[in-house]
Short mmCIF file of C-alpha atoms in Angstrom, two decimals:
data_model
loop_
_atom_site.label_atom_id
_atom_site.label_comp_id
_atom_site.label_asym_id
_atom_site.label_seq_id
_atom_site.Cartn_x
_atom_site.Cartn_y
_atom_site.Cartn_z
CA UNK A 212 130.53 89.97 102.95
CA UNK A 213 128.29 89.26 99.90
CA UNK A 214 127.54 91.88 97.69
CA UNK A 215 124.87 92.39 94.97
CA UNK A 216 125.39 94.66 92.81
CA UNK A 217 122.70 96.33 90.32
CA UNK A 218 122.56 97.72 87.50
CA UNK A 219 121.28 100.76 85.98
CA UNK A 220 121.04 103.14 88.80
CA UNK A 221 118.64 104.91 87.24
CA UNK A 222 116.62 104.22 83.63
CA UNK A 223 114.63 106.91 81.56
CA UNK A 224 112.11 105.28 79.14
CA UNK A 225 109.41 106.43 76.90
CA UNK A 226 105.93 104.64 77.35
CA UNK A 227 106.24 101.08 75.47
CA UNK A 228 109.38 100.77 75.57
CA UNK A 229 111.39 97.89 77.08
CA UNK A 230 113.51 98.20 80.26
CA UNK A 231 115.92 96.03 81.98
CA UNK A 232 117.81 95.44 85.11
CA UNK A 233 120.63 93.74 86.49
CA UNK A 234 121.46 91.62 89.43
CA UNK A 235 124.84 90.41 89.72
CA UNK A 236 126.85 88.63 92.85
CA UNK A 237 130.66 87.19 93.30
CA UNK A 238 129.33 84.37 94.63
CA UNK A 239 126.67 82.12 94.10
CA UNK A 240 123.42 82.80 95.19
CA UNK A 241 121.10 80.25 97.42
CA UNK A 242 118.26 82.76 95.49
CA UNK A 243 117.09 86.09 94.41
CA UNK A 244 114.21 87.81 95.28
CA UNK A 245 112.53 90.92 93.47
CA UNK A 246 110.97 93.64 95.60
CA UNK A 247 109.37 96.70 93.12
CA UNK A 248 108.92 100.35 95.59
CA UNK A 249 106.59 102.72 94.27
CA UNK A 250 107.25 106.64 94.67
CA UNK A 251 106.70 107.65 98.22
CA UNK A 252 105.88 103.70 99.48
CA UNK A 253 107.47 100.52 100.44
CA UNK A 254 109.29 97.36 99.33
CA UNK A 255 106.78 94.91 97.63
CA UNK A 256 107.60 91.53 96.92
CA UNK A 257 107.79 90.31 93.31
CA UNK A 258 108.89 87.16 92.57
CA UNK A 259 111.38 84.84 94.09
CA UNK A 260 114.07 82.39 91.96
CA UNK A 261 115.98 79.69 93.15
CA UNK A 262 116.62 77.02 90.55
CA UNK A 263 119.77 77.56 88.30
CA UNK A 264 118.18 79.13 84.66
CA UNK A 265 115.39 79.57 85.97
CA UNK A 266 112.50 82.19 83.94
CA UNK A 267 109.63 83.20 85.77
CA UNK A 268 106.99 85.41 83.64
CA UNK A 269 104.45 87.78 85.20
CA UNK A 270 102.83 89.57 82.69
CA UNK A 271 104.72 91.59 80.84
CA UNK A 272 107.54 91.22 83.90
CA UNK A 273 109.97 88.20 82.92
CA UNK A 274 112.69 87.52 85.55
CA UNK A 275 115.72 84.97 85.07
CA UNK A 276 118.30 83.67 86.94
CA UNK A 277 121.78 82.90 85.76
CA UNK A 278 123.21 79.36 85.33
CA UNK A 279 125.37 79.87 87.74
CA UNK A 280 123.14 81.70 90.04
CA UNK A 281 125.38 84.52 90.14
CA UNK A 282 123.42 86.95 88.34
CA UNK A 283 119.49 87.59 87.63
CA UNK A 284 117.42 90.06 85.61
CA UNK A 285 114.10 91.50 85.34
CA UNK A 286 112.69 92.87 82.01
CA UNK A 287 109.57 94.45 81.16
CA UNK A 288 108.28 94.39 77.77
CA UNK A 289 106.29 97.59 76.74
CA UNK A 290 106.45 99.67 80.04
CA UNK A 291 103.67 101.06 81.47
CA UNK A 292 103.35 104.41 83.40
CA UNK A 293 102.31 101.84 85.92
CA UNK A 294 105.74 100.39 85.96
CA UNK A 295 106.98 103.78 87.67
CA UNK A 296 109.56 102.95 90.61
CA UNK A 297 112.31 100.98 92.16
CA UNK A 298 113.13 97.41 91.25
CA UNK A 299 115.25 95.77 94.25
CA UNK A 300 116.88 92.39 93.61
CA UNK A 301 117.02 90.85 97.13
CA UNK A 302 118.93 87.83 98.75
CA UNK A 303 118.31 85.87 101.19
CA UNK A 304 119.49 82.72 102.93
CA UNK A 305 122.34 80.42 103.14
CA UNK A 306 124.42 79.46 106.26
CA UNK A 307 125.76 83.06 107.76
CA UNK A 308 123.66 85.12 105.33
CA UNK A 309 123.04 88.64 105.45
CA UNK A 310 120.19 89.85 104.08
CA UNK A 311 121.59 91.82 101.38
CA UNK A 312 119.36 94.63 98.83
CA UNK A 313 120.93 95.87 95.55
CA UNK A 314 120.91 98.84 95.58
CA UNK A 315 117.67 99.05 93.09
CA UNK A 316 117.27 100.70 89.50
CA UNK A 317 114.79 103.65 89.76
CA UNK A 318 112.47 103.70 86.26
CA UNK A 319 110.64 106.30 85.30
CA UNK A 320 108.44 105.92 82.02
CA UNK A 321 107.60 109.28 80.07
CA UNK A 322 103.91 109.08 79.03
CA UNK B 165 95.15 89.51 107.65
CA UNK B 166 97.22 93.23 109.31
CA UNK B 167 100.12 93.67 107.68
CA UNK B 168 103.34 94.78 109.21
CA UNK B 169 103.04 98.36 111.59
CA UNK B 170 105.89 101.10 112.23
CA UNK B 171 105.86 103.16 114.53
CA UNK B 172 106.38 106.55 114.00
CA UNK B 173 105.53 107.73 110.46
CA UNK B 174 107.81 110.55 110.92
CA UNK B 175 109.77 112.15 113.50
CA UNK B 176 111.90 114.66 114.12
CA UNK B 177 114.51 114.69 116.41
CA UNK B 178 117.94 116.70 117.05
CA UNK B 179 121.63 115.63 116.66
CA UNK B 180 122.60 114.25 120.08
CA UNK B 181 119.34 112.37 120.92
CA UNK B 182 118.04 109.23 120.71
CA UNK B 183 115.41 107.59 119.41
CA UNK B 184 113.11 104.44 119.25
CA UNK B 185 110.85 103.07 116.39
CA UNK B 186 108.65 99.94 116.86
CA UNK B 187 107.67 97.57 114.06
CA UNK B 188 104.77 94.90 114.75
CA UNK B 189 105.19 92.26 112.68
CA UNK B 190 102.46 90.09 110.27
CA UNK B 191 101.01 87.28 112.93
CA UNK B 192 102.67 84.36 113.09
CA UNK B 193 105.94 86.04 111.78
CA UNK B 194 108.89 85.30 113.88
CA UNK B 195 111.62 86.91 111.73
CA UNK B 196 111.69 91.35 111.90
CA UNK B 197 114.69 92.36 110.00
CA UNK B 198 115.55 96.49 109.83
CA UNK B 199 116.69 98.16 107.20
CA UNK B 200 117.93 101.94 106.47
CA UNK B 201 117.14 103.39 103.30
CA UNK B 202 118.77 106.60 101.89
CA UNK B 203 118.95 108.50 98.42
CA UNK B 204 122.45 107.32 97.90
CA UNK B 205 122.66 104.37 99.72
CA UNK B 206 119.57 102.33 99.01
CA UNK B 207 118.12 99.11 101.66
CA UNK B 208 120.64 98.70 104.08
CA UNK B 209 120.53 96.04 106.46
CA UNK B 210 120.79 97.14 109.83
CA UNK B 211 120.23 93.46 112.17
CA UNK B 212 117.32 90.63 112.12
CA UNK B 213 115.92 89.54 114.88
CA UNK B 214 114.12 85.95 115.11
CA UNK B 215 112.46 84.67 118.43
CA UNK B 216 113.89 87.39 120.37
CA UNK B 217 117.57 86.63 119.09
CA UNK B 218 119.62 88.56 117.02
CA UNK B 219 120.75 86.39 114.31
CA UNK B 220 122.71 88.95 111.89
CA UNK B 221 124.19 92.18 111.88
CA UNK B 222 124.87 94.11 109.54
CA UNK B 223 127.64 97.08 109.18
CA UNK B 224 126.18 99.80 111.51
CA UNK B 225 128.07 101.63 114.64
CA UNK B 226 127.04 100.25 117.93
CA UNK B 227 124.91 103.33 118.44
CA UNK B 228 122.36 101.31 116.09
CA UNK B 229 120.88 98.60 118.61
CA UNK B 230 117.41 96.72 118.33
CA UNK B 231 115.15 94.12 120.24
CA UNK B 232 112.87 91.56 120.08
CA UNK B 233 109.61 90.44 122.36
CA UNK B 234 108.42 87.19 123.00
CA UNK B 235 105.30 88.56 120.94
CA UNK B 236 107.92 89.38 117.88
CA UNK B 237 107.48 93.17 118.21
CA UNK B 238 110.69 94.79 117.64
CA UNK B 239 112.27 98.19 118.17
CA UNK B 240 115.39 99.47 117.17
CA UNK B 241 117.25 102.32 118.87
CA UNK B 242 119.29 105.02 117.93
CA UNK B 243 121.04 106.62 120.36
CA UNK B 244 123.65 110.00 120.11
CA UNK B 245 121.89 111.04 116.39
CA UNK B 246 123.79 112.13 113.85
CA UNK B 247 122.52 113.94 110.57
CA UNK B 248 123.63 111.21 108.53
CA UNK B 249 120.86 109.07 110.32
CA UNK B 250 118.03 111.46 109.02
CA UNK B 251 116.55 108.21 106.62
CA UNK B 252 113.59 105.98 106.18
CA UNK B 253 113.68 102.80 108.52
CA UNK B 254 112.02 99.88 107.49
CA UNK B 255 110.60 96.94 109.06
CA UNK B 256 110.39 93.93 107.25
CA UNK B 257 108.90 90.53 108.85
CA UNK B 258 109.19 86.71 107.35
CA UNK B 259 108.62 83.40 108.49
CA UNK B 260 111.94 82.84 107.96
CA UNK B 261 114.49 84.75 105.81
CA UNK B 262 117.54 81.88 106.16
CA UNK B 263 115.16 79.29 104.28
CA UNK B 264 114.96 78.81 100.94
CA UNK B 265 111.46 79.03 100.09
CA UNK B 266 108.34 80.93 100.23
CA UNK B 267 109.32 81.18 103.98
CA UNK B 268 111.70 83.54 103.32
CA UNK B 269 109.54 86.29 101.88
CA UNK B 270 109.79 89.67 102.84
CA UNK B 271 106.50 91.92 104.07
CA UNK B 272 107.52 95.67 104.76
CA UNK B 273 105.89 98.43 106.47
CA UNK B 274 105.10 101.38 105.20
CA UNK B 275 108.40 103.13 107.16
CA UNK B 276 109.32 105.86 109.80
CA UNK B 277 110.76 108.36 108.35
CA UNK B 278 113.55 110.03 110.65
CA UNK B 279 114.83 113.69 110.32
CA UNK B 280 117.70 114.62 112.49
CA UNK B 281 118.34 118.82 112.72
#
């Protein structure tokens, strides 16, 4: 079956500092969706991608998928306690699909 | 507009029992997909359900069994518990998750959070 796999697990950073995360897939991807899960909530959507290359900016949150839409990343510039939690790339779709979660990158952000 | 209701928050149950959780999903949402998240293991995808079918599966023992209404309420079931199912369950509904679009959007609920003794 498809698997996404993500990368860091885990990510220690101080306040203002940048952090990034990994998506990456053996096959290509129809498209990747970002979820973020605060401490003690739920999944909430992000941001979805679906064109090859494609950058999508919110904020200081800039997401990118690979050329060959095999891989993805999310980076924030100059994290924010705010930032705190769980950053799930998602994906969806495609004939026979399973709705397959990486299996996230918790950040936490020392004031 | 509601969002998307579980049912339980939390529960406690023993090994050997069963159990059922209900999810209502967003209005107009015909997709409720289930998901078990653990420490270790992060979202895993249990089955979705659209229209009252079950279109997917994922890789769960057959003691792991859900349903759909014609109003797109779901439940899933968990019969003979086992430790290893103490987790959060989540509920997630779409339009559609097999499209390629904004259809395919995921809205979770906030959870029921199951601990087996």
């Amino acid at each position: 079956g498809q698997q996404v796999m993500q990368i860091p697990q885990y990510q220690h950073v101080q306040e203002g500092e940048d952090f990034t995360t990994y998506c990456n897939s053996s096959t290509t991807l129809s498209n990747i969706q970002w979820y973020k899960q605060r401490p003690g909530g739920h999944p909430v959507f992000l941001i979805q991608l679906v064109k090859s290359g494609e950058v999508k900016k919110q904020k200081r949150l800039t997401f990118q998928f690979g050329e060959a839409k095999k891989n993805s990343s999310l980076h924030i510039t100059a994290t924010q306690t705010t930032d705190v939690g769980t950053y799930f790339c998602f994906n969806s779709g495609g004939s026979n699909y399973k709705l397959t979660f990486g299996k996230g990158t918790l950040l936490t952000v020392n004031p | 507009k509601a969002g998307v209701t579980q049912t339980p928050r939390y529960l406690i149950k023993t090994r050997g029992q069963q159990v059922t959780l209900s999810c209502s999903p967003i209005s107009g949402h015909r997709s409720v997909s289930w998901y078990q998240q653990t420490p270790g293991q992060g979202l895993q995808f249990l089955f979705e359900y659209f229209s009252e079918t079950q279109r997917n599966k994922g890789n769960f023992p057959g003691r792991f069994s859900g349903r759909q209404f014609s109003n797109s309420r779901s439940e899933m079931n968990v019969s003979t518990l086992e430790l290893g199912d103490s987790a959060l369950y989540l509920c997630a509904s779409s339009l559609d998750p097999g499209r390629t679009s904004g259809a395919n959007v995921l809205t979770f609920g906030a959870g029921s959070r199951l601990t087996v003794l």
